Amino acid sequence: MKRIISLFLAVSSFLTLLCSTAGAESSTGFADVPQTAWYYSYVMQMQKNGYMNGVSADQFDPDGHLTRAMVTTVLYRMEGSPSISAPSRFVDVPQGTWYSDAVAWAENSGVVNGMDDMHFAPEREITREQLVTMIYRYAMQKGLPQGETSLEKFDDAANVSDYAKHAFAWTCNAGIICGSKATKNLYENYYQIYQTDIWKENKITYSNDTQFYALIDFDGDGICELVSTQADWGGFEYYGFYLNAIQSNTAEAYGCIANMRGPLLYSNGCGEVYCASGNYGGYSLVRIYGVEGDRPGEKALRRETIMDFIPNWDESDAGDKLIQFDEEIERYLAERNCVRVVYSPLDTLLANNYYPVTVDVLEPSGLATRAQLAKIISVYLGLTD
């Protein structure tokens, strides 16, 4: 009897587990839209309101790319699928296709334009910026508020095409699109800024010199600044320069290195940076350190003399005293675990150094997906469970 009861309980538990597992599956009927997916509720709203269908009876294809015909059809359904008085003039939109009426409506209403006067390209995949532009034009036809927000916070805002800037600014302001997160190498900014010839614009580069660079952390915050010391400031005086890329993107001098190219910089990698320099008239060890700049987010560099030596070359032991001074510098740097900074070509330097930062991106040129469209339409219409 006990064995029969145990068997009954085991079967009951299995059936209960089976039922609960089935309940956790997608109630949309699409096997590729689980309830745990970020797009689940959006797809459910699209299905519930009849704006989007699956690609088959049990597949929604959330990561599938959108075409111009697909988006146009969704907008047409949102409008209530009004009757069409005349077919589309586009030669690549034959009558009788699933998107014929939608394209004709879009053409009449001005929501979607053709690729040219004769072609609509219904099967062409669209990018994110093309998608938000189509939604934007539809919304403006509905007379919705035209408030916009700045796109400056997005790391790739400069990649947004001119025609899509207002659309992105509106969708971001309305909360329809919030962008996404991406990881990038902070030092890539230095390469981009260098490519604008910022060094050359500031007349930092000596015309016949090949520049070499180093990455140095001046304030111990873990972020290195791009440094070049192949710099001519007139005559034979050479300055060290660093690229203040936090906000101002300016090249600024951190001090004169008389009669020297590639001065001897030393660093412990944790914010302690020293410069040993000199000429016939005198020698010094200077600490270079970072402080907050005049504007928020900027850095500035300051100098502090640690030790110096001005030889009297009329004295017979002047050379010995200079050697002793050099040895004193070496001991001082060794006690602070400072090693000499090595300069490299820019490509080599940035390829071997990585500082990951998380940034907000719009990815305007990325291909838009069906799940993204489901989210955008749901948020735009304020659809909730």
XYZ file of N, CA and C in Angstrom, residues 127-330:
612
model
N 17.897 50.217 -41.365
C 18.745 50.460 -40.204
C 17.908 51.061 -39.078
N 18.540 51.171 -37.922
C 17.833 51.754 -36.775
C 17.450 53.217 -37.040
N 18.337 53.956 -37.682
C 18.004 55.361 -37.914
C 16.900 55.508 -38.958
N 16.836 54.591 -39.912
C 15.734 54.619 -40.873
C 14.418 54.260 -40.191
N 14.484 53.322 -39.253
C 13.284 52.914 -38.525
C 12.727 54.066 -37.688
N 13.589 54.720 -36.894
C 13.085 55.799 -36.038
C 12.584 56.969 -36.886
N 13.160 57.167 -38.049
C 12.685 58.237 -38.927
C 11.276 57.946 -39.422
N 10.998 56.686 -39.746
C 9.651 56.316 -40.191
C 8.641 56.510 -39.058
N 9.010 56.106 -37.839
C 8.120 56.285 -36.686
C 7.908 57.775 -36.417
N 8.972 58.548 -36.529
C 8.925 59.996 -36.291
C 7.968 60.676 -37.265
N 8.061 60.331 -38.536
C 7.186 60.944 -39.533
C 5.723 60.570 -39.290
N 5.516 59.333 -38.886
C 4.148 58.908 -38.564
C 3.610 59.706 -37.377
N 4.443 59.850 -36.338
C 4.007 60.561 -35.130
C 3.726 62.031 -35.419
N 4.545 62.639 -36.242
C 4.327 64.043 -36.562
C 3.019 64.246 -37.333
N 2.662 63.260 -38.143
C 1.392 63.343 -38.867
C 0.215 63.271 -37.894
N 0.436 62.663 -36.735
C -0.622 62.546 -35.730
C -0.693 63.786 -34.845
N 0.240 64.749 -35.086
C 0.221 66.005 -34.338
C 0.721 65.890 -32.922
N 1.628 64.950 -32.675
C 2.145 64.788 -31.322
C 3.188 65.853 -31.015
N 3.456 66.133 -29.727
C 4.448 67.139 -29.344
C 5.798 66.851 -29.999
N 6.497 67.915 -30.374
C 7.741 67.755 -31.086
C 8.963 68.048 -30.213
N 8.855 67.786 -28.927
C 9.984 68.012 -28.027
C 11.174 67.126 -28.397
N 12.376 67.673 -28.252
C 13.590 66.930 -28.573
C 14.591 67.062 -27.442
N 15.516 66.144 -27.404
C 16.573 66.184 -26.404
C 17.916 66.055 -27.091
N 18.961 66.502 -26.414
C 20.299 66.449 -26.996
C 20.784 65.001 -27.079
N 21.540 64.712 -28.124
C 22.098 63.367 -28.302
C 23.546 63.295 -27.819
N 24.022 64.342 -27.142
C 25.434 64.425 -26.767
C 25.889 63.279 -25.876
N 24.991 62.728 -25.075
C 25.403 61.678 -24.139
C 25.750 60.371 -24.846
N 25.342 60.246 -26.103
C 25.603 59.015 -26.841
C 26.970 59.090 -27.520
N 27.760 58.079 -27.297
C 29.129 58.075 -27.790
C 29.202 58.108 -29.308
N 28.185 57.579 -29.971
C 28.211 57.518 -31.433
C 27.237 58.502 -32.069
N 26.901 59.572 -31.355
C 25.948 60.552 -31.878
C 26.416 61.146 -33.197
N 27.720 61.279 -33.358
C 28.256 61.860 -34.590
C 27.989 60.969 -35.799
N 27.649 59.708 -35.563
C 27.401 58.781 -36.671
C 25.960 58.829 -37.184
N 25.109 59.586 -36.509
C 23.718 59.690 -36.936
C 23.644 60.569 -38.185
N 22.982 60.079 -39.216
C 22.828 60.845 -40.446
C 21.989 62.103 -40.189
N 22.225 63.118 -40.979
C 21.521 64.390 -40.785
C 20.010 64.216 -40.818
N 19.516 63.376 -41.738
C 18.065 63.240 -41.880
C 17.426 62.584 -40.660
N 18.232 61.870 -39.852
C 17.680 61.119 -38.722
C 17.906 61.804 -37.376
N 18.586 62.939 -37.356
C 18.925 63.570 -36.074
C 17.687 64.021 -35.313
N 16.762 64.669 -35.982
C 15.536 65.101 -35.300
C 14.720 63.898 -34.842
N 14.714 62.852 -35.650
C 13.946 61.650 -35.284
C 14.517 61.015 -34.023
N 15.824 60.851 -33.954
C 16.446 60.281 -32.760
C 16.235 61.195 -31.555
N 16.387 62.512 -31.766
C 16.224 63.454 -30.652
C 14.808 63.398 -30.094
N 13.823 63.220 -30.976
C 12.433 63.132 -30.530
C 12.165 61.808 -29.822
N 12.599 60.690 -30.423
C 12.329 59.387 -29.810
C 13.026 59.255 -28.452
N 14.212 59.824 -28.319
C 14.910 59.771 -27.026
C 14.178 60.628 -26.002
N 13.720 61.792 -26.406
C 13.006 62.687 -25.494
C 11.693 62.068 -25.034
N 11.038 61.328 -25.945
C 9.753 60.702 -25.619
C 9.920 59.386 -24.866
N 11.166 58.936 -24.672
C 11.404 57.679 -23.973
C 11.156 56.459 -24.826
N 10.984 56.669 -26.136
C 10.734 55.541 -27.035
C 12.018 54.751 -27.260
N 13.123 55.459 -27.342
C 14.440 54.837 -27.473
C 15.352 55.428 -26.414
N 16.015 54.571 -25.691
C 16.945 55.029 -24.658
C 18.380 54.651 -24.994
N 18.598 54.061 -26.166
C 19.940 53.613 -26.515
C 20.287 52.331 -25.792
N 21.504 51.909 -25.957
C 21.984 50.703 -25.284
C 23.392 50.943 -24.775
N 23.911 49.994 -24.043
C 25.247 50.104 -23.467
C 26.244 49.328 -24.323
N 27.433 49.871 -24.415
C 28.509 49.200 -25.136
C 29.819 49.449 -24.410
N 30.747 48.542 -24.595
C 32.077 48.683 -23.994
C 33.067 49.054 -25.080
N 33.890 50.051 -24.800
C 34.891 50.473 -25.777
C 36.201 50.768 -25.058
N 37.238 50.878 -25.830
C 38.547 51.241 -25.306
C 38.622 52.765 -25.245
N 38.750 53.300 -24.030
C 38.806 54.743 -23.860
C 39.889 55.367 -24.731
N 40.988 54.645 -24.892
C 42.112 55.222 -25.619
C 41.860 55.357 -27.120
N 40.768 54.745 -27.607
C 40.409 54.962 -29.004
C 40.117 56.440 -29.267
N 39.621 57.134 -28.218
C 39.355 58.564 -28.367
C 40.614 59.319 -28.752
N 41.745 58.890 -28.179
C 42.986 59.588 -28.468
C 43.340 59.479 -29.947
N 43.102 58.309 -30.501
C 43.437 58.116 -31.912
C 42.528 58.972 -32.786
N 41.249 59.017 -32.424
C 40.313 59.814 -33.203
C 40.660 61.289 -33.130
N 41.041 61.738 -31.928
C 41.385 63.142 -31.765
C 42.688 63.455 -32.491
N 43.636 62.525 -32.437
C 44.899 62.745 -33.132
C 44.656 62.865 -34.629
N 43.721 62.098 -35.156
C 43.459 62.129 -36.584
C 42.920 63.481 -37.046
N 42.423 64.295 -36.117
C 41.959 65.633 -36.489
C 43.125 66.609 -36.551
N 44.343 66.071 -36.418
C 45.554 66.903 -36.492
C 45.607 67.942 -35.376
N 45.095 67.565 -34.198
C 45.091 68.525 -33.106
C 46.513 68.918 -32.706
N 47.426 67.958 -32.824
C 48.818 68.293 -32.495
C 49.346 69.300 -33.508
N 49.063 69.046 -34.765
C 49.592 69.920 -35.812
C 48.937 71.304 -35.769
N 47.647 71.335 -35.435
C 46.966 72.620 -35.347
C 47.576 73.479 -34.257
N 48.075 72.875 -33.219
C 48.702 73.614 -32.137
C 50.198 73.824 -32.378
N 50.672 73.460 -33.581
C 52.071 73.642 -33.971
C 53.014 72.962 -32.988
N 52.610 71.767 -32.577
C 53.412 71.031 -31.612
C 54.435 70.152 -32.323
N 54.104 69.731 -33.510
C 54.980 68.798 -34.210
C 56.104 69.536 -34.929
N 57.310 69.076 -34.690
C 58.444 69.595 -35.442
C 58.377 69.004 -36.839
N 58.497 69.833 -37.862
C 58.154 69.444 -39.227
C 58.854 68.184 -39.709
N 60.078 67.939 -39.301
C 60.819 66.788 -39.815
C 60.869 65.619 -38.838
N 60.146 65.735 -37.734
C 60.198 64.692 -36.706
C 59.097 63.652 -36.910
N 59.400 62.405 -36.593
C 58.383 61.381 -36.455
C 57.999 61.325 -34.990
N 56.728 61.567 -34.695
C 56.332 61.633 -33.290
C 56.218 60.245 -32.677
N 56.563 60.175 -31.405
C 56.370 58.972 -30.607
C 55.584 59.361 -29.362
N 54.893 58.367 -28.814
C 53.946 58.671 -27.759
C 54.085 57.701 -26.588
N 53.515 58.126 -25.469
C 53.441 57.262 -24.295
C 52.110 57.523 -23.606
N 51.636 56.549 -22.842
C 50.440 56.713 -22.023
C 50.866 56.794 -20.567
N 50.520 57.889 -19.894
C 50.982 58.124 -18.531
C 49.805 58.554 -17.662
N 49.698 57.949 -16.482
C 48.683 58.320 -15.503
C 49.282 59.376 -14.580
N 48.820 60.613 -14.698
C 49.398 61.713 -13.932
C 48.760 61.911 -12.557
N 47.583 61.344 -12.325
C 46.910 61.635 -11.058
C 46.416 60.396 -10.323
N 46.772 59.201 -10.804
C 46.426 57.990 -10.071
C 44.990 57.553 -10.207
N 44.262 58.083 -11.212
C 42.865 57.683 -11.374
C 42.705 56.465 -12.267
N 43.831 55.902 -12.734
C 43.793 54.714 -13.571
C 43.646 55.006 -15.045
N 43.387 56.270 -15.391
C 43.233 56.663 -16.794
C 44.501 57.383 -17.240
N 45.096 56.889 -18.305
C 46.340 57.476 -18.792
C 46.062 58.578 -19.810
N 46.957 59.529 -19.849
C 46.899 60.584 -20.851
C 47.917 60.292 -21.943
N 47.580 60.704 -23.142
C 48.482 60.523 -24.271
C 49.525 61.636 -24.255
N 50.792 61.235 -24.296
C 51.886 62.189 -24.153
C 52.816 62.108 -25.353
N 53.241 63.254 -25.840
C 54.281 63.311 -26.858
C 55.316 64.337 -26.433
N 56.567 64.035 -26.650
C 57.613 64.986 -26.293
C 58.490 65.329 -27.489
N 58.120 64.823 -28.666
C 58.825 65.236 -29.877
C 58.204 66.556 -30.318
N 58.438 67.610 -29.576
C 57.722 68.850 -29.813
C 58.661 70.039 -29.827
N 58.536 70.873 -30.845
C 59.388 72.045 -30.988
C 58.612 73.294 -30.600
N 59.189 74.110 -29.784
C 58.541 75.342 -29.348
C 59.391 76.546 -29.739
N 60.148 76.413 -30.804
C 60.989 77.516 -31.250
C 62.415 77.336 -30.767
N 63.361 77.599 -31.625
C 64.747 77.451 -31.219
C 65.064 76.008 -30.924
N 65.776 75.780 -29.832
C 66.152 74.422 -29.458
C 65.467 73.979 -28.173
N 64.404 74.689 -27.804
C 63.708 74.314 -26.584
C 62.562 73.358 -26.930
N 62.534 72.256 -26.241
C 61.497 71.249 -26.482
C 60.598 71.115 -25.264
N 59.309 71.124 -25.535
C 58.323 70.987 -24.473
C 57.730 69.580 -24.493
N 57.273 69.141 -23.344
C 56.451 67.933 -23.295
C 54.999 68.364 -23.430
N 54.198 67.581 -24.147
C 52.783 67.895 -24.319
C 51.944 66.669 -24.005
N 50.762 66.929 -23.461
C 49.844 65.818 -23.244
C 48.487 66.200 -23.806
N 47.713 65.193 -24.153
C 46.400 65.408 -24.747
C 45.340 65.315 -23.664
N 44.714 66.443 -23.355
C 43.669 66.491 -22.340
C 42.353 66.091 -22.994
N 42.112 64.792 -23.060
C 40.982 64.278 -23.841
C 39.731 64.041 -23.001
N 39.731 64.477 -21.756
C 38.552 64.246 -20.922
C 37.352 65.001 -21.485
N 37.510 66.289 -21.720
C 36.428 67.052 -22.327
C 36.932 68.026 -23.379
N 37.993 68.741 -23.060
C 38.376 69.842 -23.937
C 39.094 69.392 -25.200
N 39.681 68.180 -25.172
C 40.405 67.664 -26.336
C 41.461 68.650 -26.839
N 42.216 69.201 -25.913
C 43.255 70.144 -26.295
C 44.624 69.572 -25.944
N 45.616 70.004 -26.679
C 46.987 69.605 -26.391
C 47.632 70.712 -25.570
N 48.163 70.371 -24.427
C 48.670 71.382 -23.512
C 50.101 71.053 -23.082
N 50.862 72.117 -22.885
C 52.253 71.939 -22.476
C 52.336 71.627 -20.984
N 53.280 70.774 -20.600
C 53.511 70.568 -19.178
C 54.919 70.983 -18.774
N 55.658 71.622 -19.643
C 56.935 72.170 -19.201
C 58.009 72.127 -20.254
N 58.989 72.988 -20.089
C 60.079 73.102 -21.051
C 61.188 72.103 -20.749
N 61.662 71.413 -21.774
C 62.800 70.510 -21.660
C 63.895 71.116 -22.544
N 64.799 71.818 -21.956
C 65.772 72.585 -22.732
C 66.751 71.669 -23.458
N 66.920 71.922 -24.769
C 67.930 71.230 -25.575
C 67.811 69.711 -25.530
N 66.605 69.197 -25.372
C 66.442 67.745 -25.293
C 65.256 67.304 -26.124
N 65.412 66.144 -26.766
C 64.285 65.481 -27.392
C 64.019 64.200 -26.610
N 62.728 63.864 -26.455
C 62.423 62.647 -25.709
C 62.992 62.709 -24.310
N 62.542 63.644 -23.469
C 63.094 63.784 -22.118
C 62.881 62.518 -21.308
N 63.617 62.403 -20.232
C 63.570 61.205 -19.407
C 62.411 61.315 -18.426
N 61.297 60.713 -18.785
C 60.142 60.674 -17.896
C 60.121 59.334 -17.174
N 59.728 59.363 -15.913
C 59.664 58.162 -15.081
C 58.298 58.109 -14.405
N 57.753 56.904 -14.267
C 56.436 56.759 -13.655
C 56.339 55.422 -12.930
N 55.532 55.408 -11.871
C 55.264 54.139 -11.173
C 53.909 53.563 -11.577
N 53.237 54.198 -12.539
C 51.949 53.710 -13.012
C 50.795 54.005 -12.097
N 51.035 54.685 -10.982
C 49.980 54.961 -9.999
C 49.853 56.450 -9.700
N 50.276 57.273 -10.623
C 50.097 58.712 -10.440
C 51.352 59.493 -10.112
N 52.454 58.807 -9.827
C 53.703 59.519 -9.565
C 54.524 59.563 -10.847
N 54.748 60.771 -11.353
C 55.467 60.962 -12.609
C 56.553 62.004 -12.392
N 57.750 61.692 -12.874
C 58.893 62.593 -12.698
C 59.583 62.815 -14.034
N 60.201 63.989 -14.146
C 60.938 64.333 -15.357
C 62.351 64.760 -14.971
N 63.323 64.024 -15.488
C 64.728 64.377 -15.279
C 65.230 65.067 -16.537
N 65.711 66.283 -16.391
C 66.158 67.023 -17.563
C 67.311 67.945 -17.189
N 67.910 68.489 -18.196
C 68.979 69.427 -17.933
C 69.860 69.669 -19.132
N 70.759 70.608 -18.982
C 71.747 70.903 -20.006
C 73.003 71.436 -19.323
N 73.837 72.040 -20.085
C 75.122 72.524 -19.556
C 74.927 73.481 -18.378
N 73.799 74.200 -18.360
C 73.607 75.204 -17.321
C 72.976 74.697 -16.045
N 72.375 73.517 -16.052
C 71.766 73.022 -14.834
C 70.936 71.784 -15.076
N 70.654 71.049 -13.989
C 69.929 69.790 -14.070
C 68.898 69.753 -12.955
N 67.791 69.022 -13.206
C 66.748 68.985 -12.183
C 65.924 67.710 -12.299
N 65.269 67.396 -11.201
C 64.245 66.351 -11.182
C 62.960 67.037 -10.751
N 61.944 66.931 -11.603
C 60.679 67.616 -11.364
C 59.555 66.601 -11.304
N 58.679 66.752 -10.349
C 57.474 65.921 -10.308
C 56.383 66.616 -11.116
N 55.679 65.839 -11.962
C 54.561 66.358 -12.746
C 53.310 65.646 -12.258
N 52.304 66.407 -11.859
C 51.114 65.764 -11.297
C 49.849 66.421 -11.839
N 48.788 65.630 -11.859
C 47.520 66.097 -12.402
C 46.621 66.673 -11.327
N 45.900 67.713 -11.681
C 44.903 68.331 -10.803
C 43.646 68.594 -11.645
N 42.575 68.988 -10.978
C 41.356 69.331 -11.714
C 41.586 70.606 -12.505
N 41.060 70.638 -13.722
C 41.196 71.815 -14.555
C 40.199 72.896 -14.189
N 40.190 73.938 -14.977
C 39.293 75.065 -14.705
C 37.837 74.703 -14.956
N 37.593 73.767 -15.890
C 36.227 73.366 -16.197
C 35.980 71.938 -15.729
N 34.749 71.606 -15.363
C 34.448 70.252 -14.861
C 34.885 69.183 -15.852
N 35.536 68.150 -15.318
C 35.954 67.037 -16.154
C 37.308 67.204 -16.800
N 37.882 68.393 -16.736
C 39.181 68.611 -17.348
C 40.306 68.321 -16.366
N 41.468 68.040 -16.922
C 42.672 67.878 -16.116
C 43.637 69.005 -16.439
N 44.477 69.331 -15.461
C 45.578 70.261 -15.681
C 46.810 69.650 -15.029
N 47.976 70.014 -15.501
C 49.216 69.481 -14.954
C 50.005 70.577 -14.247
N 50.600 70.198 -13.136
C 51.429 71.120 -12.362
C 52.818 70.516 -12.199
N 53.787 71.383 -11.900
C 55.181 70.965 -11.728
C 55.663 71.323 -10.333
N 56.480 70.447 -9.786
C 57.085 70.678 -8.467
C 58.533 70.204 -8.521
N 59.463 71.101 -8.266
C 60.877 70.738 -8.299
C 61.237 69.909 -7.066
N 61.780 68.737 -7.292
C 62.188 67.850 -6.200
C 63.636 68.131 -5.807
N 64.497 68.239 -6.803
C 65.910 68.549 -6.551
C 66.518 69.126 -7.815
N 67.528 69.968 -7.657
C 68.215 70.504 -8.828
C 69.701 70.680 -8.532
N 70.453 70.886 -9.579
C 71.904 71.021 -9.450
C 72.416 71.950 -10.553
N 73.103 72.999 -10.132
C 73.709 73.942 -11.071
C 75.228 73.827 -10.924
N 75.878 73.183 -11.858
C 77.322 72.950 -11.718
C 78.139 74.212 -11.964
N 79.223 74.292 -11.253
C 80.219 75.330 -11.503
C 81.361 74.665 -12.258
N 81.379 74.849 -13.549
C 82.336 74.116 -14.364
C 83.769 74.611 -14.196
N 83.930 75.684 -13.412
C 85.302 76.123 -13.096
C 85.929 75.263 -12.000
N 85.083 74.523 -11.281
C 85.582 73.647 -10.224
C 86.045 72.324 -10.826
N 87.130 71.803 -10.292
C 87.707 70.569 -10.846
C 86.825 69.354 -10.597
N 86.015 69.390 -9.549
C 85.171 68.224 -9.218
C 83.732 68.403 -9.688
N 83.485 69.328 -10.600
C 82.119 69.566 -11.077
C 81.523 68.308 -11.700
N 82.351 67.578 -12.457
C 81.874 66.349 -13.069
C 81.495 65.305 -12.042
N 82.299 65.170 -10.982
C 81.995 64.198 -9.919
C 80.693 64.560 -9.216
N 80.496 65.866 -8.988
C 79.272 66.300 -8.324
C 78.044 65.998 -9.192
N 78.182 66.128 -10.505
C 77.067 65.824 -11.397
C 76.731 64.336 -11.354
N 77.786 63.501 -11.274
C 77.563 62.052 -11.165
C 76.832 61.730 -9.870
N 77.230 62.381 -8.790
C 76.575 62.158 -7.500
C 75.105 62.582 -7.555
N 74.857 63.696 -8.262
C 73.471 64.165 -8.401
C 72.639 63.145 -9.185
N 73.212 62.607 -10.243
C 72.506 61.575 -11.018
C 72.198 60.361 -10.164
N 73.148 59.950 -9.342
C 72.944 58.795 -8.465
C 71.845 59.073 -7.449
N 71.778 60.313 -6.965
C 70.732 60.684 -6.010
C 69.351 60.608 -6.666
N 69.289 61.041 -7.916
C 68.025 60.937 -8.660
C 67.627 59.478 -8.817
N 68.584 58.628 -9.171
C 68.290 57.210 -9.364
C 67.756 56.569 -8.098
